[in-house]
mmCIF file of C-alpha atoms and ligand atoms in Angstrom:
data_model
loop_
_atom_site.group_PDB
_atom_site.id
_atom_site.type_symbol
_atom_site.label_atom_id
_atom_site.label_comp_id
_atom_site.label_asym_id
_atom_site.label_seq_id
_atom_site.Cartn_x
_atom_site.Cartn_y
_atom_site.Cartn_z
ATOM 1 C CA MET A 1 2.252 27.707 29.131
ATOM 2 C CA TYR A 2 4.938 26.495 31.431
ATOM 3 C CA ASN A 3 7.118 27.145 34.002
ATOM 4 C CA ALA A 4 10.647 26.130 33.995
ATOM 5 C CA LYS A 5 13.785 26.901 36.593
ATOM 6 C CA ALA A 6 15.821 29.493 35.749
ATOM 7 C CA TYR A 7 18.728 31.579 36.857
ATOM 8 C CA SER A 8 18.185 35.080 35.804
ATOM 9 C CA ALA A 9 19.354 38.887 37.264
ATOM 10 C CA ALA A 10 17.000 41.281 38.315
ATOM 11 C CA ARG A 11 18.944 44.448 37.344
ATOM 12 C CA ALA A 12 22.482 45.147 36.183
ATOM 13 C CA THR A 13 24.658 44.671 39.763
ATOM 14 C CA SER A 14 22.595 42.170 40.982
ATOM 15 C CA PRO A 15 24.066 38.333 41.051
ATOM 16 C CA LEU A 16 22.295 35.765 39.175
ATOM 17 C CA ALA A 17 19.567 33.710 41.190
ATOM 18 C CA SER A 18 16.947 30.990 41.127
ATOM 19 C CA THR A 19 13.648 31.612 39.364
ATOM 20 C CA LYS A 20 10.471 30.113 37.753
ATOM 21 C CA ILE A 21 10.213 31.965 33.955
ATOM 22 C CA PRO A 22 7.329 31.224 31.462
ATOM 23 C CA ARG A 23 7.940 28.723 28.670
ATOM 24 C CA ARG A 24 5.297 28.394 25.643
ATOM 25 C CA GLU A 25 4.084 24.862 25.024
ATOM 26 C CA PRO A 26 5.541 23.938 21.364
ATOM 27 C CA THR A 27 3.362 24.689 18.363
ATOM 28 C CA GLU A 28 3.211 23.582 15.469
ATOM 29 C CA HIS A 29 6.749 23.670 14.357
ATOM 30 C CA ASP A 30 8.517 24.199 17.853
ATOM 31 C CA VAL A 31 10.315 21.894 19.335
ATOM 32 C CA GLN A 32 11.089 22.320 23.315
ATOM 33 C CA ILE A 33 14.229 20.792 24.771
ATOM 34 C CA GLU A 34 15.369 19.528 27.913
ATOM 35 C CA ILE A 35 18.897 21.862 28.447
ATOM 36 C CA LEU A 36 21.277 19.522 29.390
ATOM 37 C CA PHE A 37 24.216 21.810 29.086
ATOM 38 C CA CYS A 38 25.067 25.860 28.650
ATOM 39 C CA GLY A 39 28.281 27.470 27.945
ATOM 40 C CA ILE A 40 29.113 30.942 29.462
ATOM 41 C CA CYS A 41 30.040 33.060 26.986
ATOM 42 C CA HIS A 42 30.753 36.855 28.046
ATOM 43 C CA SER A 43 27.859 38.524 26.023
ATOM 44 C CA ASP A 44 25.921 37.109 28.972
ATOM 45 C CA VAL A 45 28.050 38.945 30.996
ATOM 46 C CA HIS A 46 28.054 41.965 28.946
ATOM 47 C CA SER A 47 24.157 41.869 28.624
ATOM 48 C CA VAL A 48 23.142 40.661 32.657
ATOM 49 C CA ARG A 49 25.415 44.326 33.101
ATOM 50 C CA ASN A 50 24.037 45.893 30.808
ATOM 51 C CA GLU A 51 27.299 47.559 29.651
ATOM 52 C CA TRP A 52 25.687 47.093 25.694
ATOM 53 C CA SER A 53 22.880 49.662 26.563
ATOM 54 C CA GLU A 54 23.829 52.172 24.009
ATOM 55 C CA PHE A 55 22.455 50.354 21.274
ATOM 56 C CA MET A 56 21.033 46.777 23.082
ATOM 57 C CA PRO A 57 19.626 47.821 26.446
ATOM 58 C CA THR A 58 18.931 44.701 28.201
ATOM 59 C CA ALA A 59 15.071 44.098 29.620
ATOM 60 C CA TYR A 60 15.052 43.252 33.808
ATOM 61 C CA PRO A 61 15.360 40.065 34.351
ATOM 62 C CA ILE A 62 17.356 38.662 32.277
ATOM 63 C CA VAL A 63 17.842 34.958 31.946
ATOM 64 C CA PRO A 64 21.311 34.490 29.280
ATOM 65 C CA GLY A 65 22.684 32.074 27.797
ATOM 66 C CA HIS A 66 23.031 31.047 24.378
ATOM 67 C CA GLU A 67 25.355 28.096 23.836
ATOM 68 C CA ILE A 68 22.845 25.400 24.190
ATOM 69 C CA VAL A 69 22.879 21.374 24.316
ATOM 70 C CA GLY A 70 19.900 18.995 25.307
ATOM 71 C CA ARG A 71 17.398 16.390 24.882
ATOM 72 C CA VAL A 72 14.343 16.628 22.658
ATOM 73 C CA THR A 73 11.235 16.222 24.678
ATOM 74 C CA LYS A 74 8.331 17.339 22.621
ATOM 75 C CA VAL A 75 7.436 18.219 19.350
ATOM 76 C CA GLY A 76 4.785 20.006 17.258
ATOM 77 C CA ALA A 77 2.844 18.281 14.753
ATOM 78 C CA GLY A 78 4.579 20.030 11.733
ATOM 79 C CA VAL A 79 8.218 18.763 12.949
ATOM 80 C CA SER A 80 10.321 16.985 10.469
ATOM 81 C CA LYS A 81 13.937 17.300 11.890
ATOM 82 C CA PHE A 82 13.594 16.274 15.493
ATOM 83 C CA LYS A 83 12.099 13.736 17.374
ATOM 84 C CA ALA A 84 11.466 13.466 21.307
ATOM 85 C CA GLY A 85 15.042 11.559 22.488
ATOM 86 C CA ASP A 86 17.408 12.978 20.277
ATOM 87 C CA ILE A 87 20.503 16.046 21.209
ATOM 88 C CA ALA A 88 19.719 19.224 19.774
ATOM 89 C CA ALA A 89 21.358 22.347 19.842
ATOM 90 C CA VAL A 90 20.494 26.160 19.835
ATOM 91 C CA GLY A 91 22.800 29.405 19.791
ATOM 92 C CA CYS A 92 22.376 32.631 19.471
ATOM 93 C CA MET A 93 19.173 32.701 17.774
ATOM 94 C CA VAL A 94 15.461 31.699 18.084
ATOM 95 C CA ASP A 95 13.617 33.083 15.128
ATOM 96 C CA SER A 96 14.022 35.606 11.999
ATOM 97 C CA ASP A 97 11.238 36.672 9.680
ATOM 98 C CA GLY A 98 12.051 34.193 6.593
ATOM 99 C CA THR A 99 11.271 36.046 4.486
ATOM 100 C CA CYS A 100 13.720 38.819 3.775
ATOM 101 C CA PRO A 101 16.831 38.589 1.555
ATOM 102 C CA GLU A 102 19.276 37.895 4.069
ATOM 103 C CA CYS A 103 16.574 34.929 4.864
ATOM 104 C CA ARG A 104 16.746 33.435 1.350
ATOM 105 C CA ALA A 105 20.313 33.537 1.456
ATOM 106 C CA GLY A 106 20.502 31.139 4.276
ATOM 107 C CA SER A 107 22.529 34.270 6.599
ATOM 108 C CA GLU A 108 19.253 34.359 9.165
ATOM 109 C CA ASN A 109 21.887 36.050 11.410
ATOM 110 C CA PHE A 110 21.709 39.330 9.260
ATOM 111 C CA CYS A 111 17.591 39.420 8.886
ATOM 112 C CA PRO A 112 16.798 43.104 9.987
ATOM 113 C CA ASN A 113 14.359 40.984 12.235
ATOM 114 C CA VAL A 114 16.565 37.941 13.897
ATOM 115 C CA VAL A 115 15.145 37.141 17.762
ATOM 116 C CA LEU A 116 18.205 36.554 19.567
ATOM 117 C CA THR A 117 17.867 33.930 22.303
ATOM 118 C CA PHE A 118 17.753 36.162 25.117
ATOM 119 C CA ASN A 119 16.880 39.943 25.554
ATOM 120 C CA SER A 120 15.051 40.075 22.263
ATOM 121 C CA PRO A 121 11.499 40.581 21.991
ATOM 122 C CA ASP A 122 8.781 37.267 22.300
ATOM 123 C CA LYS A 123 6.622 37.510 19.695
ATOM 124 C CA HIS A 124 5.184 34.293 21.431
ATOM 125 C CA LEU A 125 4.553 35.646 25.126
ATOM 126 C CA GLY A 126 5.224 39.277 25.052
ATOM 127 C CA GLY A 127 7.990 40.762 27.126
ATOM 128 C CA VAL A 128 11.340 39.485 26.044
ATOM 129 C CA THR A 129 13.510 36.194 25.357
ATOM 130 C CA TYR A 130 14.601 34.189 28.207
ATOM 131 C CA GLY A 131 18.035 32.104 27.227
ATOM 132 C CA GLY A 132 19.958 28.705 28.269
ATOM 133 C CA TYR A 133 20.431 29.535 31.819
ATOM 134 C CA SER A 134 17.078 27.786 32.379
ATOM 135 C CA GLU A 135 15.832 23.675 32.090
ATOM 136 C CA SER A 136 14.295 23.813 29.566
ATOM 137 C CA ILE A 137 13.669 26.209 26.588
ATOM 138 C CA VAL A 138 10.932 25.838 23.105
ATOM 139 C CA VAL A 139 12.397 27.276 19.866
ATOM 140 C CA ASP A 140 11.260 26.734 16.249
ATOM 141 C CA GLN A 141 12.911 23.651 14.363
ATOM 142 C CA ARG A 142 14.446 26.361 11.895
ATOM 143 C CA PHE A 143 16.964 27.313 14.584
ATOM 144 C CA VAL A 144 17.471 23.526 15.917
ATOM 145 C CA LEU A 145 20.253 22.210 15.123
ATOM 146 C CA ARG A 146 21.549 18.196 15.551
ATOM 147 C CA VAL A 147 24.335 17.331 17.601
ATOM 148 C CA PRO A 148 26.177 14.260 16.634
ATOM 149 C CA SER A 149 25.501 11.882 19.982
ATOM 150 C CA ASN A 150 29.223 11.160 20.113
ATOM 151 C CA LEU A 151 30.186 14.469 20.995
ATOM 152 C CA ASN A 152 30.967 15.556 24.681
ATOM 153 C CA LEU A 153 28.134 17.623 25.634
ATOM 154 C CA ALA A 154 29.401 19.351 28.113
ATOM 155 C CA ALA A 155 32.164 20.535 25.229
ATOM 156 C CA ALA A 156 29.716 20.470 22.958
ATOM 157 C CA ALA A 157 28.006 23.788 24.033
ATOM 158 C CA PRO A 158 30.914 26.469 23.612
ATOM 159 C CA LEU A 159 30.606 25.425 19.585
ATOM 160 C CA LEU A 160 27.354 27.396 19.453
ATOM 161 C CA CYS A 161 29.025 30.809 19.887
ATOM 162 C CA ALA A 162 32.322 30.945 20.323
ATOM 163 C CA GLY A 163 32.715 27.654 18.018
ATOM 164 C CA ILE A 164 30.464 29.442 14.735
ATOM 165 C CA THR A 165 32.267 33.022 15.443
ATOM 166 C CA THR A 166 35.295 31.689 14.745
ATOM 167 C CA TYR A 167 34.961 28.922 12.620
ATOM 168 C CA SER A 168 32.724 31.198 9.805
ATOM 169 C CA PRO A 169 35.416 33.711 9.259
ATOM 170 C CA MET A 170 38.309 30.738 8.988
ATOM 171 C CA ARG A 171 35.825 28.859 6.335
ATOM 172 C CA ARG A 172 35.150 32.250 4.442
ATOM 173 C CA TRP A 173 38.885 32.933 4.055
ATOM 174 C CA LYS A 174 39.556 29.141 3.144
ATOM 175 C CA VAL A 175 42.349 28.950 6.011
ATOM 176 C CA GLY A 176 43.374 25.637 5.639
ATOM 177 C CA LYS A 177 46.858 23.765 4.637
ATOM 178 C CA ASN A 178 49.193 26.422 3.250
ATOM 179 C CA LYS A 179 48.385 29.532 5.759
ATOM 180 C CA LYS A 180 49.407 30.990 9.187
ATOM 181 C CA VAL A 181 46.582 31.763 11.511
ATOM 182 C CA GLY A 182 47.288 34.513 14.108
ATOM 183 C CA VAL A 183 44.869 34.312 17.203
ATOM 184 C CA VAL A 184 44.913 37.502 19.825
ATOM 185 C CA GLY A 185 44.153 36.551 22.904
ATOM 186 C CA LEU A 186 43.646 33.051 23.904
ATOM 187 C CA GLY A 187 39.979 33.504 25.628
ATOM 188 C CA GLY A 188 36.221 31.689 24.891
ATOM 189 C CA LEU A 189 36.664 32.497 21.002
ATOM 190 C CA GLY A 190 40.440 32.068 20.980
ATOM 191 C CA HIS A 191 40.888 28.810 22.373
ATOM 192 C CA MET A 192 37.949 27.756 19.835
ATOM 193 C CA ALA A 193 39.984 29.530 16.779
ATOM 194 C CA VAL A 194 43.321 27.587 17.842
ATOM 195 C CA LYS A 195 42.004 24.379 17.822
ATOM 196 C CA PHE A 196 40.131 25.177 14.276
ATOM 197 C CA ALA A 197 42.638 26.925 12.578
ATOM 198 C CA ARG A 198 45.393 23.566 13.392
ATOM 199 C CA ALA A 199 42.682 21.056 12.416
ATOM 200 C CA LEU A 200 42.399 22.767 9.424
ATOM 201 C CA GLY A 201 46.010 22.408 8.959
ATOM 202 C CA SER A 202 46.998 25.895 9.346
ATOM 203 C CA HIS A 203 50.244 27.378 11.096
ATOM 204 C CA VAL A 204 49.318 28.594 14.295
ATOM 205 C CA VAL A 205 50.672 31.533 16.204
ATOM 206 C CA VAL A 206 48.703 32.959 19.590
ATOM 207 C CA PHE A 207 49.428 36.441 21.059
ATOM 208 C CA THR A 208 48.945 36.481 24.262
ATOM 209 C CA THR A 209 49.446 39.713 27.477
ATOM 210 C CA SER A 210 50.061 36.528 29.373
ATOM 211 C CA ALA A 211 53.000 34.572 29.332
ATOM 212 C CA HIS A 212 51.541 31.884 31.866
ATOM 213 C CA LYS A 213 49.057 31.027 29.120
ATOM 214 C CA LYS A 214 51.396 29.792 27.076
ATOM 215 C CA GLU A 215 51.301 26.642 27.728
ATOM 216 C CA ASP A 216 47.844 25.916 27.593
ATOM 217 C CA ALA A 217 48.062 27.637 24.484
ATOM 218 C CA LEU A 218 50.596 24.393 22.989
ATOM 219 C CA ARG A 219 48.376 22.392 24.703
ATOM 220 C CA LEU A 220 45.553 23.404 22.252
ATOM 221 C CA GLY A 221 47.520 23.182 19.290
ATOM 222 C CA ALA A 222 49.546 26.346 18.556
ATOM 223 C CA HIS A 223 52.646 25.985 16.645
ATOM 224 C CA GLU A 224 54.066 29.113 18.504
ATOM 225 C CA VAL A 225 52.978 31.739 21.380
ATOM 226 C CA VAL A 226 53.958 35.485 21.448
ATOM 227 C CA VAL A 227 53.873 37.266 24.439
ATOM 228 C CA SER A 228 52.380 40.901 22.975
ATOM 229 C CA ARG A 229 54.341 42.292 25.661
ATOM 230 C CA ASN A 230 57.093 42.024 24.518
ATOM 231 C CA ALA A 231 58.437 44.565 21.597
ATOM 232 C CA ASP A 232 61.284 42.043 20.632
ATOM 233 C CA GLU A 233 59.059 38.634 20.401
ATOM 234 C CA MET A 234 56.438 41.437 18.764
ATOM 235 C CA GLN A 235 58.929 42.765 16.199
ATOM 236 C CA LYS A 236 59.613 39.161 14.956
ATOM 237 C CA HIS A 237 56.659 38.493 13.722
ATOM 238 C CA ALA A 238 55.981 42.310 12.848
ATOM 239 C CA ALA A 239 53.871 42.335 9.063
ATOM 240 C CA ALA A 240 53.503 38.652 9.292
ATOM 241 C CA LEU A 241 49.856 38.436 9.211
ATOM 242 C CA THR A 242 47.053 40.651 7.615
ATOM 243 C CA SER A 243 44.140 41.332 9.971
ATOM 244 C CA PHE A 244 41.019 40.685 8.627
ATOM 245 C CA LEU A 245 37.587 41.147 10.974
ATOM 246 C CA MET A 246 36.070 38.305 12.542
ATOM 247 C CA GLN A 247 32.611 39.135 12.229
ATOM 248 C CA SER A 248 28.598 37.832 13.147
ATOM 249 C CA ARG A 249 26.927 40.386 12.754
ATOM 250 C CA PRO A 250 26.357 43.242 9.799
ATOM 251 C CA ILE A 251 29.210 46.068 10.021
ATOM 252 C CA THR A 252 26.404 48.202 9.976
ATOM 253 C CA THR A 253 25.371 47.744 13.152
ATOM 254 C CA SER A 254 26.765 49.496 16.248
ATOM 255 C CA MET A 255 27.366 45.930 17.650
ATOM 256 C CA PRO A 256 31.222 45.466 18.901
ATOM 257 C CA ILE A 257 33.177 43.258 16.128
ATOM 258 C CA SER A 258 35.844 41.006 17.224
ATOM 259 C CA THR A 259 39.164 41.274 16.047
ATOM 260 C CA CYS A 260 40.686 38.252 16.616
ATOM 261 C CA SER A 261 41.982 36.496 13.792
ATOM 262 C CA ALA A 262 44.514 37.075 11.141
ATOM 263 C CA ALA A 263 45.632 34.920 8.210
ATOM 264 C CA ARG A 264 47.782 34.641 5.129
ATOM 265 C CA ALA A 265 49.437 32.154 2.764
ATOM 266 C CA ILE A 266 53.061 31.358 3.919
HETATM 267 ZN ZN1 ZN B 1 27.799 34.352 22.593
HETATM 268 ZN ZN1 ZN B 2 15.005 37.826 7.544
#
């Protein structure tokens, strides 16, 4: 075990403060990563403030962060996919049982025993897992991702949560040319959705309550921007889009489901 610098919150109302947290020495299949960048996801804020207390109460102190990009510093003897010096990333989960039907189908995010990157029971050290607001993390290689070295690493970090949360349903719903994609809210997920949908060749319509976000939406790739407080503007798009749920967790759990995008053929 070793100590790593981190930022943690001691309670729901306290700000993040510098601290030290324990990390395990890499075991056989572990990858140790020096964290270079970590995105700030709104889930971090919800968790720090214990706003999901009904179904995912926060254990304090909490170290949030699940959009992690860094450099591999050490690997266990059984690690074949990474070596020291590689650029690597970690998203919102760090382990699963590996044996259930969901894991066997490659959908570890639906595993009933998934271990989230922070605030999940830590089976190695006890207590709960600590996330990416830290200088170092140790993760089983099954949950470590490759990052092309030609990417801007700071800009790549949000791909690990906001990115996959928008990319996954777009692939499932076969978003591409000849599709129209509506993005409700130009936020962390929304701006990713705009960029992906545009890159996939779709016609992109952003719905926003804030007229001043119009320029940014267009700059990011939107073809049209609708100010949703404007009834006339909304009326022009009536029945133009069919909504679907952007689902990152099984719908049977009580996790809040983000509804962010809609798509239909035009
Ligand atoms: Zn997130
Ligand atoms: Zn499983």
